[in-house]
PDB file of C-alpha atoms in Angstrom:
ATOM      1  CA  UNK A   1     114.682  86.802  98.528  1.00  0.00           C
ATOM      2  CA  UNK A   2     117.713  84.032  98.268  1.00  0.00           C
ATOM      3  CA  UNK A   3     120.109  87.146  98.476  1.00  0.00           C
ATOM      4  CA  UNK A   4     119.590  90.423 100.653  1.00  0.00           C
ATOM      5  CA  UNK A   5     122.300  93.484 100.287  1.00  0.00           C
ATOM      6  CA  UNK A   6     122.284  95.903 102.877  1.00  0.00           C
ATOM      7  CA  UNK A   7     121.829  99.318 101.746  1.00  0.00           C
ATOM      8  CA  UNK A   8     123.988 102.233 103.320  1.00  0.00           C
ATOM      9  CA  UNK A   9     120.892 103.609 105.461  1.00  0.00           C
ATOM     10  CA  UNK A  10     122.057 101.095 108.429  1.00  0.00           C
ATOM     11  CA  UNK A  11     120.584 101.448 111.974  1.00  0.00           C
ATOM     12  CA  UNK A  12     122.284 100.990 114.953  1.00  0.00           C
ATOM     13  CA  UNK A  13     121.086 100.487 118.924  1.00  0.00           C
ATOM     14  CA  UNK A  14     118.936 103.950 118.884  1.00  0.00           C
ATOM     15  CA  UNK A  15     117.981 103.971 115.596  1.00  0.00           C
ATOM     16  CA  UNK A  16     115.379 101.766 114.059  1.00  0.00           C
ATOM     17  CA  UNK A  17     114.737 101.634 109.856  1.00  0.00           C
ATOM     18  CA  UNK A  18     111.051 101.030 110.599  1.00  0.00           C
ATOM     19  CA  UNK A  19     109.408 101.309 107.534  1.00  0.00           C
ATOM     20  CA  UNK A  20     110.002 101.914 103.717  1.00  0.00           C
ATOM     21  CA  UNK A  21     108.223 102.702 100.584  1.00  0.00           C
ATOM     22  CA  UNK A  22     109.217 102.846  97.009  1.00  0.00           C
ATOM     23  CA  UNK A  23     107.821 105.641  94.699  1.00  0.00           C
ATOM     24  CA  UNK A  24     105.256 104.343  92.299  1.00  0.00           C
ATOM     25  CA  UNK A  25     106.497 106.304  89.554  1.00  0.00           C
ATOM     26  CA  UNK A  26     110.665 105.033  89.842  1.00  0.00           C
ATOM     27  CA  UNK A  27     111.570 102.131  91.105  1.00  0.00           C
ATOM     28  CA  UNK A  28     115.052 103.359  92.052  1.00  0.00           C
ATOM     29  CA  UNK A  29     113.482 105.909  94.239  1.00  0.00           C
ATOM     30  CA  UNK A  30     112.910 105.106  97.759  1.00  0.00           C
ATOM     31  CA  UNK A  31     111.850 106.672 101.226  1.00  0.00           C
ATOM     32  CA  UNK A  32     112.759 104.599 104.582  1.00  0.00           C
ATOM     33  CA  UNK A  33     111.378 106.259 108.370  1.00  0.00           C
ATOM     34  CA  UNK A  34     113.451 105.793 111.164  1.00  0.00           C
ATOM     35  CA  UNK A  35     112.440 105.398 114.929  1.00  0.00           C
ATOM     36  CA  UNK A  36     114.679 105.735 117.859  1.00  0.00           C
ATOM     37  CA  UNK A  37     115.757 107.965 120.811  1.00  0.00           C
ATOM     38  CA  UNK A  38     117.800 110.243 118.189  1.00  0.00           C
ATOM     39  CA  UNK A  39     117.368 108.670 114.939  1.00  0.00           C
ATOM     40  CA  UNK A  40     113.195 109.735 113.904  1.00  0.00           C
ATOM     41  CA  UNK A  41     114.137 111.423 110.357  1.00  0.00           C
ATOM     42  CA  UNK A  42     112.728 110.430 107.219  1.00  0.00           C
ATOM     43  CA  UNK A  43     115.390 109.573 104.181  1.00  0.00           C
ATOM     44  CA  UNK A  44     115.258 109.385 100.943  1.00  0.00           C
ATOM     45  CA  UNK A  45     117.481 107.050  98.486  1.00  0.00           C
ATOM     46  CA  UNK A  46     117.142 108.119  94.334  1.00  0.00           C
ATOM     47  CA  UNK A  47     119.680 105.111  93.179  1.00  0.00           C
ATOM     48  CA  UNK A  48     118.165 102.578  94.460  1.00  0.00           C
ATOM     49  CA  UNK A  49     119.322 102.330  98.236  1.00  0.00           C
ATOM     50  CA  UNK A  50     123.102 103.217  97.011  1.00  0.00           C
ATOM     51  CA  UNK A  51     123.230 106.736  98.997  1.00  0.00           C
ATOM     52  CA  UNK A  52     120.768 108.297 101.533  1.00  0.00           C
ATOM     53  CA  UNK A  53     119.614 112.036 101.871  1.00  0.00           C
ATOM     54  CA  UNK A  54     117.777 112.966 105.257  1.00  0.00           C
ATOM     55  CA  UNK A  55     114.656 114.684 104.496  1.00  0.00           C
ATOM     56  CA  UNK A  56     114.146 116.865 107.498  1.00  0.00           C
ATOM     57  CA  UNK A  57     110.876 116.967 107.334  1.00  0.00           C
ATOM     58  CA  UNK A  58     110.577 117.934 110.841  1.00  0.00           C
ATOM     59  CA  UNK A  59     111.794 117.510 113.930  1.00  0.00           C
ATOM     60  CA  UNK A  60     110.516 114.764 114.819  1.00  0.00           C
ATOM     61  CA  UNK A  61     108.712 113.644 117.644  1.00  0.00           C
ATOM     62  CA  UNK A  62     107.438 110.877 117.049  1.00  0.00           C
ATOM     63  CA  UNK A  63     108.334 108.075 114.707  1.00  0.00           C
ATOM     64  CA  UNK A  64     107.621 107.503 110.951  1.00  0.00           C
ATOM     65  CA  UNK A  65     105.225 104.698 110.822  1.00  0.00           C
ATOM     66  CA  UNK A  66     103.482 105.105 107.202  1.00  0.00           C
ATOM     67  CA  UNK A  67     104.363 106.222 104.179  1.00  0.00           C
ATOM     68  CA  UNK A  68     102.035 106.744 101.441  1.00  0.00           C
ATOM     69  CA  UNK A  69     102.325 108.198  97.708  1.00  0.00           C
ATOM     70  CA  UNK A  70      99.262 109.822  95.913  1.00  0.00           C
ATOM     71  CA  UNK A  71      98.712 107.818  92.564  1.00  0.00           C
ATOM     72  CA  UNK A  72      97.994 110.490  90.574  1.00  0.00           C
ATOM     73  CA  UNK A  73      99.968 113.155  91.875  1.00  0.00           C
ATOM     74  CA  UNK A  74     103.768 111.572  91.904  1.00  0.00           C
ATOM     75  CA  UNK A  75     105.177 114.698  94.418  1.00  0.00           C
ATOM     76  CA  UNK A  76     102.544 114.453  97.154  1.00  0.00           C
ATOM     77  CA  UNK A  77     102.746 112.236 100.115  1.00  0.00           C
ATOM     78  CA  UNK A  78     101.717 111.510 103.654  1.00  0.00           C
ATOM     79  CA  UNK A  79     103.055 110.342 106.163  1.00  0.00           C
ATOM     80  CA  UNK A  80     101.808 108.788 109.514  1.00  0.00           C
ATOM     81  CA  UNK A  81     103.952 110.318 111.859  1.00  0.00           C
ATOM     82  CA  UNK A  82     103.141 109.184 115.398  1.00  0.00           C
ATOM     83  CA  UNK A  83     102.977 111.393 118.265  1.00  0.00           C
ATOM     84  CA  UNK A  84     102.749 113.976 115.340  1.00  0.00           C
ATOM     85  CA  UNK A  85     100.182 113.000 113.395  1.00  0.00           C
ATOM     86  CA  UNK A  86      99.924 113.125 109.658  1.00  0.00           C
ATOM     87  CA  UNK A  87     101.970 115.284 107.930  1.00  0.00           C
ATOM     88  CA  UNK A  88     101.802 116.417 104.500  1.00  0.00           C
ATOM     89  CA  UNK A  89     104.273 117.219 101.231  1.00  0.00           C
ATOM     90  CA  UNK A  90     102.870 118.123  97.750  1.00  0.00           C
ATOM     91  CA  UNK A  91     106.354 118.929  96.815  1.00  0.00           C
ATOM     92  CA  UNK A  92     108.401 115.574  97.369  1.00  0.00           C
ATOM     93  CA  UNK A  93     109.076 116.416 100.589  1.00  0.00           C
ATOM     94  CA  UNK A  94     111.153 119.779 100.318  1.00  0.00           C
ATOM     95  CA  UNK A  95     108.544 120.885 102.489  1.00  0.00           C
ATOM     96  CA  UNK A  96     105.766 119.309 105.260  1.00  0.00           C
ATOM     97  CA  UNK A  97     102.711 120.523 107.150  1.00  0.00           C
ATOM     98  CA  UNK A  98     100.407 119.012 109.678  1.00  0.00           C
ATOM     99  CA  UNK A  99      96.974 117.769 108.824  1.00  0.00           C
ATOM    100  CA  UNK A 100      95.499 116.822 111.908  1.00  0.00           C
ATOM    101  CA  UNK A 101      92.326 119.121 112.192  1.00  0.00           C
ATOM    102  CA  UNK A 102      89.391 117.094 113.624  1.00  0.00           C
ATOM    103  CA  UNK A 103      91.567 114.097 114.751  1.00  0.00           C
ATOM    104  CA  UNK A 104      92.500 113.795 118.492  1.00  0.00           C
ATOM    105  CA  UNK A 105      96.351 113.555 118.802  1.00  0.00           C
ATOM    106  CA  UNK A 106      96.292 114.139 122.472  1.00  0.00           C
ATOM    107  CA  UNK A 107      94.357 113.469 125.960  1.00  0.00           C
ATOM    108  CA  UNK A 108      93.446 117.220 127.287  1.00  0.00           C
ATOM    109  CA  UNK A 109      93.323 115.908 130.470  1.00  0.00           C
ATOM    110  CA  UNK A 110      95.522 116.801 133.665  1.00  0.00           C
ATOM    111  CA  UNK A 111      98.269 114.149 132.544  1.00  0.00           C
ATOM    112  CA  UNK A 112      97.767 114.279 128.735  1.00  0.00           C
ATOM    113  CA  UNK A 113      98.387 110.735 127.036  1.00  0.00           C
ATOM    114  CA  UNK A 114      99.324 110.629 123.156  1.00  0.00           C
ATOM    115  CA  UNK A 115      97.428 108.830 120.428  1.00  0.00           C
ATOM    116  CA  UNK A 116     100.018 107.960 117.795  1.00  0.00           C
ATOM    117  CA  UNK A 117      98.776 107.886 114.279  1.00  0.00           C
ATOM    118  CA  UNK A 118     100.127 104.392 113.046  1.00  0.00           C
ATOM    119  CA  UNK A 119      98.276 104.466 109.259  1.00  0.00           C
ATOM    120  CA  UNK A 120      96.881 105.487 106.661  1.00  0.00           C
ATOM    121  CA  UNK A 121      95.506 104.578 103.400  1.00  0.00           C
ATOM    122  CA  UNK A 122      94.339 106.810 100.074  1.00  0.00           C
ATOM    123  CA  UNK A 123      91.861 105.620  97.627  1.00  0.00           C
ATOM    124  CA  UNK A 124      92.777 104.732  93.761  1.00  0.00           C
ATOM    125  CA  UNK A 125      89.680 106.225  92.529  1.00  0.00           C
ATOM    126  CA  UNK A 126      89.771 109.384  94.666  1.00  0.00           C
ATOM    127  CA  UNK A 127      92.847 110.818  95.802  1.00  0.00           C
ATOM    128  CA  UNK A 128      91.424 113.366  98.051  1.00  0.00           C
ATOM    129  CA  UNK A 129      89.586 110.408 100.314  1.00  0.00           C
ATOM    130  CA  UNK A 130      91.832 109.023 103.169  1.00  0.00           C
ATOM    131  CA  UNK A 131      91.576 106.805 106.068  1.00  0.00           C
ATOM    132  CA  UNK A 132      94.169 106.479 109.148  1.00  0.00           C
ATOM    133  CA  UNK A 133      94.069 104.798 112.283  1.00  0.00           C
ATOM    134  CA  UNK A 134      95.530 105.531 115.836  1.00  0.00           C
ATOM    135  CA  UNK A 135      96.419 103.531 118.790  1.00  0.00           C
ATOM    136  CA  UNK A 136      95.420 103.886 122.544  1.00  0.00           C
ATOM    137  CA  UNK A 137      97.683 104.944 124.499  1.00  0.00           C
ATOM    138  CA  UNK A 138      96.580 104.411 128.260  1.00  0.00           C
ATOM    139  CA  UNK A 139      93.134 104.978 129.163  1.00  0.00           C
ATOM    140  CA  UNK A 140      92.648 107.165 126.077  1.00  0.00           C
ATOM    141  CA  UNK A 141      90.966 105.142 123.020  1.00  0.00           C
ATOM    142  CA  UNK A 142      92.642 104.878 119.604  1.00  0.00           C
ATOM    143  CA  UNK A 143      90.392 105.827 116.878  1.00  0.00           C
ATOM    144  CA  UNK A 144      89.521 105.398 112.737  1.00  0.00           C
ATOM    145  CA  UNK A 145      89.051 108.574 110.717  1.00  0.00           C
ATOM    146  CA  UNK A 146      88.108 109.506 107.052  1.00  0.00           C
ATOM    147  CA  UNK A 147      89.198 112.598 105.042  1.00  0.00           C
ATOM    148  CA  UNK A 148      87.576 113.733 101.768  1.00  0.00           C
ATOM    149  CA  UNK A 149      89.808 116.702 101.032  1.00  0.00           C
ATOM    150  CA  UNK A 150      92.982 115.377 101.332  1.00  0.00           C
ATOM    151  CA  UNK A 151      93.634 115.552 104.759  1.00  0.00           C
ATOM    152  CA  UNK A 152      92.542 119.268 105.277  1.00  0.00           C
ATOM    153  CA  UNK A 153      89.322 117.464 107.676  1.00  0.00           C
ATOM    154  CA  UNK A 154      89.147 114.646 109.367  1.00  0.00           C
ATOM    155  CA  UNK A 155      86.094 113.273 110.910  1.00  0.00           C
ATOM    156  CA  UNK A 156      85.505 109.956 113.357  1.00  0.00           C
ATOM    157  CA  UNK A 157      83.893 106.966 111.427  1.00  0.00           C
ATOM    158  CA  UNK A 158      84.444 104.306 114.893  1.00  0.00           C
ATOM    159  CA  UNK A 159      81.342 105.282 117.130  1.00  0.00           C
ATOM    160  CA  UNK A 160      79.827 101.850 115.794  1.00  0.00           C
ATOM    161  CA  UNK A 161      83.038 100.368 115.828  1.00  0.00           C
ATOM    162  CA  UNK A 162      83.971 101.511 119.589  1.00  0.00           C
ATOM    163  CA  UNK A 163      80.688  99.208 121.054  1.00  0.00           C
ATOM    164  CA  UNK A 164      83.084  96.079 119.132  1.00  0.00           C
ATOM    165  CA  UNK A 165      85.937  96.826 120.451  1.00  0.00           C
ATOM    166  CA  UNK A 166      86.393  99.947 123.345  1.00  0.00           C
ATOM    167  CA  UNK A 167      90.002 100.895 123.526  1.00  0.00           C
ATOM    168  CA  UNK A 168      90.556 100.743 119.412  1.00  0.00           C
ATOM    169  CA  UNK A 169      93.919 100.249 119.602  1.00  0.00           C
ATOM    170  CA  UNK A 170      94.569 100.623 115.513  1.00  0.00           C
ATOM    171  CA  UNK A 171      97.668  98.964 114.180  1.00  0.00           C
ATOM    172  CA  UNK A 172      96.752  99.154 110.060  1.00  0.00           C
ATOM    173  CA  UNK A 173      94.380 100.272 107.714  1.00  0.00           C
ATOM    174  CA  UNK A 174      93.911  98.386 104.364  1.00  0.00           C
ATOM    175  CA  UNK A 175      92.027  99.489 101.353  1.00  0.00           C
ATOM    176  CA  UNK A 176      90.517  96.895  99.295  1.00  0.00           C
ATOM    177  CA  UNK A 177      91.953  96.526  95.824  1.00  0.00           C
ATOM    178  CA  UNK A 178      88.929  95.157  94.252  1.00  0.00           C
ATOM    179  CA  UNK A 179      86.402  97.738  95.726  1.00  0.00           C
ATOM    180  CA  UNK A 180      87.897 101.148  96.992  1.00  0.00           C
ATOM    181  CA  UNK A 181      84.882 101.610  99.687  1.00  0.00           C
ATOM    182  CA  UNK A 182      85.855  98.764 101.425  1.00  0.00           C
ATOM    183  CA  UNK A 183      88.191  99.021 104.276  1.00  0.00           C
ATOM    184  CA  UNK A 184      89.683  96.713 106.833  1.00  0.00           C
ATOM    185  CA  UNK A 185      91.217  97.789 110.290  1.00  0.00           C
ATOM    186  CA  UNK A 186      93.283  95.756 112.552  1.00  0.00           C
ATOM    187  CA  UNK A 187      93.177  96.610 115.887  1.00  0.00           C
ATOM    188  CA  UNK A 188      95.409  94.804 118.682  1.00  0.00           C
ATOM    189  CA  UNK A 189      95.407  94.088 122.268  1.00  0.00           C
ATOM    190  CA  UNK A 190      94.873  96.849 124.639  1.00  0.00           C
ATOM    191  CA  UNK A 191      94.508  97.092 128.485  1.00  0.00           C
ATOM    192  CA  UNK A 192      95.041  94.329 131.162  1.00  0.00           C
ATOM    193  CA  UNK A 193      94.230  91.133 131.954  1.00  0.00           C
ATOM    194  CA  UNK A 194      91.018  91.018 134.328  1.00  0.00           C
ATOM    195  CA  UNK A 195      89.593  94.385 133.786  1.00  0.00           C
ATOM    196  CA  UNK A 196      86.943  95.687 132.201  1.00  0.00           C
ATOM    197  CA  UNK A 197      89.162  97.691 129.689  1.00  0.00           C
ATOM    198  CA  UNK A 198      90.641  94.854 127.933  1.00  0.00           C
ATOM    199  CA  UNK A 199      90.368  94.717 124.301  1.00  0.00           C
ATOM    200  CA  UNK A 200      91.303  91.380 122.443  1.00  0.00           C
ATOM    201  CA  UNK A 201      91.332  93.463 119.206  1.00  0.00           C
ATOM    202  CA  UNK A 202      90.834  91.882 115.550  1.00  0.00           C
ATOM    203  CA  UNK A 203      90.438  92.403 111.811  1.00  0.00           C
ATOM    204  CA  UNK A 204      86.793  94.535 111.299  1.00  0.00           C
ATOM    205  CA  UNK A 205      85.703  95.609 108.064  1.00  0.00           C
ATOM    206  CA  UNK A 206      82.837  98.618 106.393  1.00  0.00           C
ATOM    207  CA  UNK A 207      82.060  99.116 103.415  1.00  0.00           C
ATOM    208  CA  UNK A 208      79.672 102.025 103.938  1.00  0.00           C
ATOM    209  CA  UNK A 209      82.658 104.451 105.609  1.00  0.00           C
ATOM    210  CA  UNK A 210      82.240 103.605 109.608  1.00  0.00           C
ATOM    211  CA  UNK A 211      78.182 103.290 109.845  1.00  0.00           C
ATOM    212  CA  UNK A 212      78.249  99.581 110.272  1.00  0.00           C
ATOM    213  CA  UNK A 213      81.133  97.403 110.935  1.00  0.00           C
ATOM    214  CA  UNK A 214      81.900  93.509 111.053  1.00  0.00           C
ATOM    215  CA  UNK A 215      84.436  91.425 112.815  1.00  0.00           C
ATOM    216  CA  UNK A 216      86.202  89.204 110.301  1.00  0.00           C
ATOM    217  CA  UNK A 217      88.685  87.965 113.002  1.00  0.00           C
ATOM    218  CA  UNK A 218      89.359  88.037 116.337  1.00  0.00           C
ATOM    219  CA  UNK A 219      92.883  88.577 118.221  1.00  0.00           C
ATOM    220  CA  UNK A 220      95.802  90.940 118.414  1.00  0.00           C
ATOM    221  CA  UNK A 221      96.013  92.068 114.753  1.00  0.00           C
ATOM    222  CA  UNK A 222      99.041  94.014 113.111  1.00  0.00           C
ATOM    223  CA  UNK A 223      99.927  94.290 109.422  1.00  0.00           C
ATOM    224  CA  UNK A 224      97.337  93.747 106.818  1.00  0.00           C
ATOM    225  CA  UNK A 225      98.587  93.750 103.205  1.00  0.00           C
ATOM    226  CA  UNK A 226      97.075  92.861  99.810  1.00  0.00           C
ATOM    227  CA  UNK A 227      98.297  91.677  96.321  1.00  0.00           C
ATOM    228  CA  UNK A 228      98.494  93.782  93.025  1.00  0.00           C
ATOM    229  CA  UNK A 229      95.597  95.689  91.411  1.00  0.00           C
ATOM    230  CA  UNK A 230      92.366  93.853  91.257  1.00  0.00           C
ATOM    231  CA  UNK A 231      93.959  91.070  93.609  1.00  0.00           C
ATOM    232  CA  UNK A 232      91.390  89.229  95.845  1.00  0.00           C
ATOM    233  CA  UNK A 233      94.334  88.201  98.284  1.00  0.00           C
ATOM    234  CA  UNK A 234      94.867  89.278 101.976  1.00  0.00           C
ATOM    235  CA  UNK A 235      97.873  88.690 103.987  1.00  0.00           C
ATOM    236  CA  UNK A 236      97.139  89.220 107.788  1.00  0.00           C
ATOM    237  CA  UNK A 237      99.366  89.410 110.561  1.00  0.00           C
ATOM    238  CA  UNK A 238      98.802  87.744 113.762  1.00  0.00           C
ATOM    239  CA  UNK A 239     100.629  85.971 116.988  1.00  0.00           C
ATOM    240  CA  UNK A 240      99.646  82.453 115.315  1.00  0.00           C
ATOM    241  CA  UNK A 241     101.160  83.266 112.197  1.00  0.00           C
ATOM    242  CA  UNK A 242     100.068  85.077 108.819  1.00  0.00           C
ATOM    243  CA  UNK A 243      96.575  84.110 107.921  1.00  0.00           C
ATOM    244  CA  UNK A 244      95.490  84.318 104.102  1.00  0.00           C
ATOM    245  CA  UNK A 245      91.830  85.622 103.631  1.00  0.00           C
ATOM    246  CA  UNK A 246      89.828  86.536 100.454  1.00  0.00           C
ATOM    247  CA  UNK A 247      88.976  90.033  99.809  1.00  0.00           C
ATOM    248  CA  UNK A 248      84.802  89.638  99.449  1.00  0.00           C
ATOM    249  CA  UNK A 249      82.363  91.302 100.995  1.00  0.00           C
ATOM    250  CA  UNK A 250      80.374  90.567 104.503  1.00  0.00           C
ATOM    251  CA  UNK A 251      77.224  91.017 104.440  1.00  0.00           C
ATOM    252  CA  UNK A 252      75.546  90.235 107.392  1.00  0.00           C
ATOM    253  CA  UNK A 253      72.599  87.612 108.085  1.00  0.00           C
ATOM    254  CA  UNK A 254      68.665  89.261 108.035  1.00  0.00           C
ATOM    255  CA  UNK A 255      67.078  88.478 111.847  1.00  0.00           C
ATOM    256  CA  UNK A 256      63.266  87.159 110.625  1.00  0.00           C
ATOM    257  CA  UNK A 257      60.707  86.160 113.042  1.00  0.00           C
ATOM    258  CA  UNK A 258      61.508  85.581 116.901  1.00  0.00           C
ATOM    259  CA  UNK A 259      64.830  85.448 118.544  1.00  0.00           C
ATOM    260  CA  UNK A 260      64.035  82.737 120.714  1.00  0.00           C
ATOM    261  CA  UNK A 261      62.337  78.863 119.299  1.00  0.00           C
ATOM    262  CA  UNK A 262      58.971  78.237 120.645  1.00  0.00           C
ATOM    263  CA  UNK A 263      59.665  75.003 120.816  1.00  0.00           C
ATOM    264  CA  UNK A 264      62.409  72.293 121.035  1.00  0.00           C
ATOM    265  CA  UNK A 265      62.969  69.120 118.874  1.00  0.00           C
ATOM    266  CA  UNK A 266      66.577  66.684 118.896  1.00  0.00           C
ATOM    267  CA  UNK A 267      66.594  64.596 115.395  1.00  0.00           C
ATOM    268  CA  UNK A 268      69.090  61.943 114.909  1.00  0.00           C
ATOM    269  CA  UNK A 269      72.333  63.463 113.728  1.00  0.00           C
ATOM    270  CA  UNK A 270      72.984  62.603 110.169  1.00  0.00           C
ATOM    271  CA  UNK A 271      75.367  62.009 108.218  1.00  0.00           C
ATOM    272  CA  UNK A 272      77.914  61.936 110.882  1.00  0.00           C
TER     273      UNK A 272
END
């Protein structure tokens, strides 16, 4: 990081280079999303950053947030794709489809409100299991869902989660690399100040896919990243600052006996 080159995929006041990914197969081979009122494309560099081709995946509507490769199979990818969803490639992106049965992309109501899919996250062990995440977008909740096809179903896994935190406004979705069932959402601020709709958001955890969740932080969350293979480390994005937690698991404290003392009793305070 004591020298940065820029590459010839530049942006420019409508267009955005809002995230990247390299391959995990070549390391010359990279894919960048753009965001912007004409520039939502997906490209694709093969030397390194040197020369660009745009993918045309679609036309997009919304942004390219996520990009993710399938570890075992080196032409298949997703992509979280905003207003659009999650789309699909098993051919290194000559062509896309949509895989959005079963999640909720948009408010049927009489003004419809969009629920942008932010991330999404595939499992090392099992390539076919996914999570992504979604963001509220007015009074319409965000939400956490779980594929194990590859994206052909998805199904809810917040109704536990939802009680925690109402709006789920997702920002991230991080799979542990020390134990594959264990995943950690960040959720951030969503609503306003003095009503009943405000959500603080956080960092929440499961390791039993959605049926019980815990709050490991609380706050306006955003990126949540991890070290290599096996690595214990999390790197947590917040207002303050990035916060540096261990990967472990929560496990939550048994409720014996009565919730309230019978009696009361001060002692001396020792040793301070």
């Amino acid at each position: 990081g004591n020298t940065w080159e820029l590459t010839s995929l530049r942006g420019s006041f409508d267009t955005w280079v809002w995230t990247a990914a390299v391959h995990p197969k070549s390391s010359d081979t990279v894919y960048a999303g753009t965001t912007g009122w004409f520039g939502r494309e997906l490209y694709r560099s093969t030397s390194g950053g040197n020369t660009w081709e745009n993918m045309r995946a679609t036309n997009f509507v919304g942004s390219v947030e996520e990009i993710v490769f399938d570890p075992r199979a080196s032409s298949t990818m997703y992509l979280a794709a905003g207003d659009l969803g999650i789309l699909k490639t098993t051919d290194a992106g000559a062509t896309w489809r949509a895989m959005n049965e079963g999640i909720r992309i948009a408010d049927p109501g009489p003004m419809p409100s969009r629920t942008p899919v932010l991330s999404i996250a595939i499992r090392s062990d099992s390539t076919n299991i996914l999570y992504a995440v979604q963001t509220a977008s007015g009074p319409v909740r965000g939400g956490v869902y779980l594929t194990r096809d590859g994206g052909q179903h998805w199904s809810a896994i917040d109704s536990s989660l939802e009680p925690l935190d109402h709006n789920l406004s997702g920002r991230r979705v991080f799979i542990s690399r020390v134990d594959p069932r264990r995943i950690y959402v960040s959720l951030g601020a969503h609503g306003q100040f003095g009503t009943p709709s405000l959500s603080l958001g956080g960092l929440f955890s499961t390791s039993d896919e959605g049926r019980t969740w815990k709050r490991l932080m609380p706050g306006p969350v955003g990126v949540v990243a991890g070290g290599p293979r096996n690595s214990i480390t999390l790197y947590v994005g917040t207002f303050s600052g990035i916060i540096k937690l261990d990967d472990i698991p929560v496990t939550g404290i048994p409720q014996n006996g009565p919730s309230e003392p019978k009696t009361l009793d001060l002692y001396q305070n020792y040793p301070n």
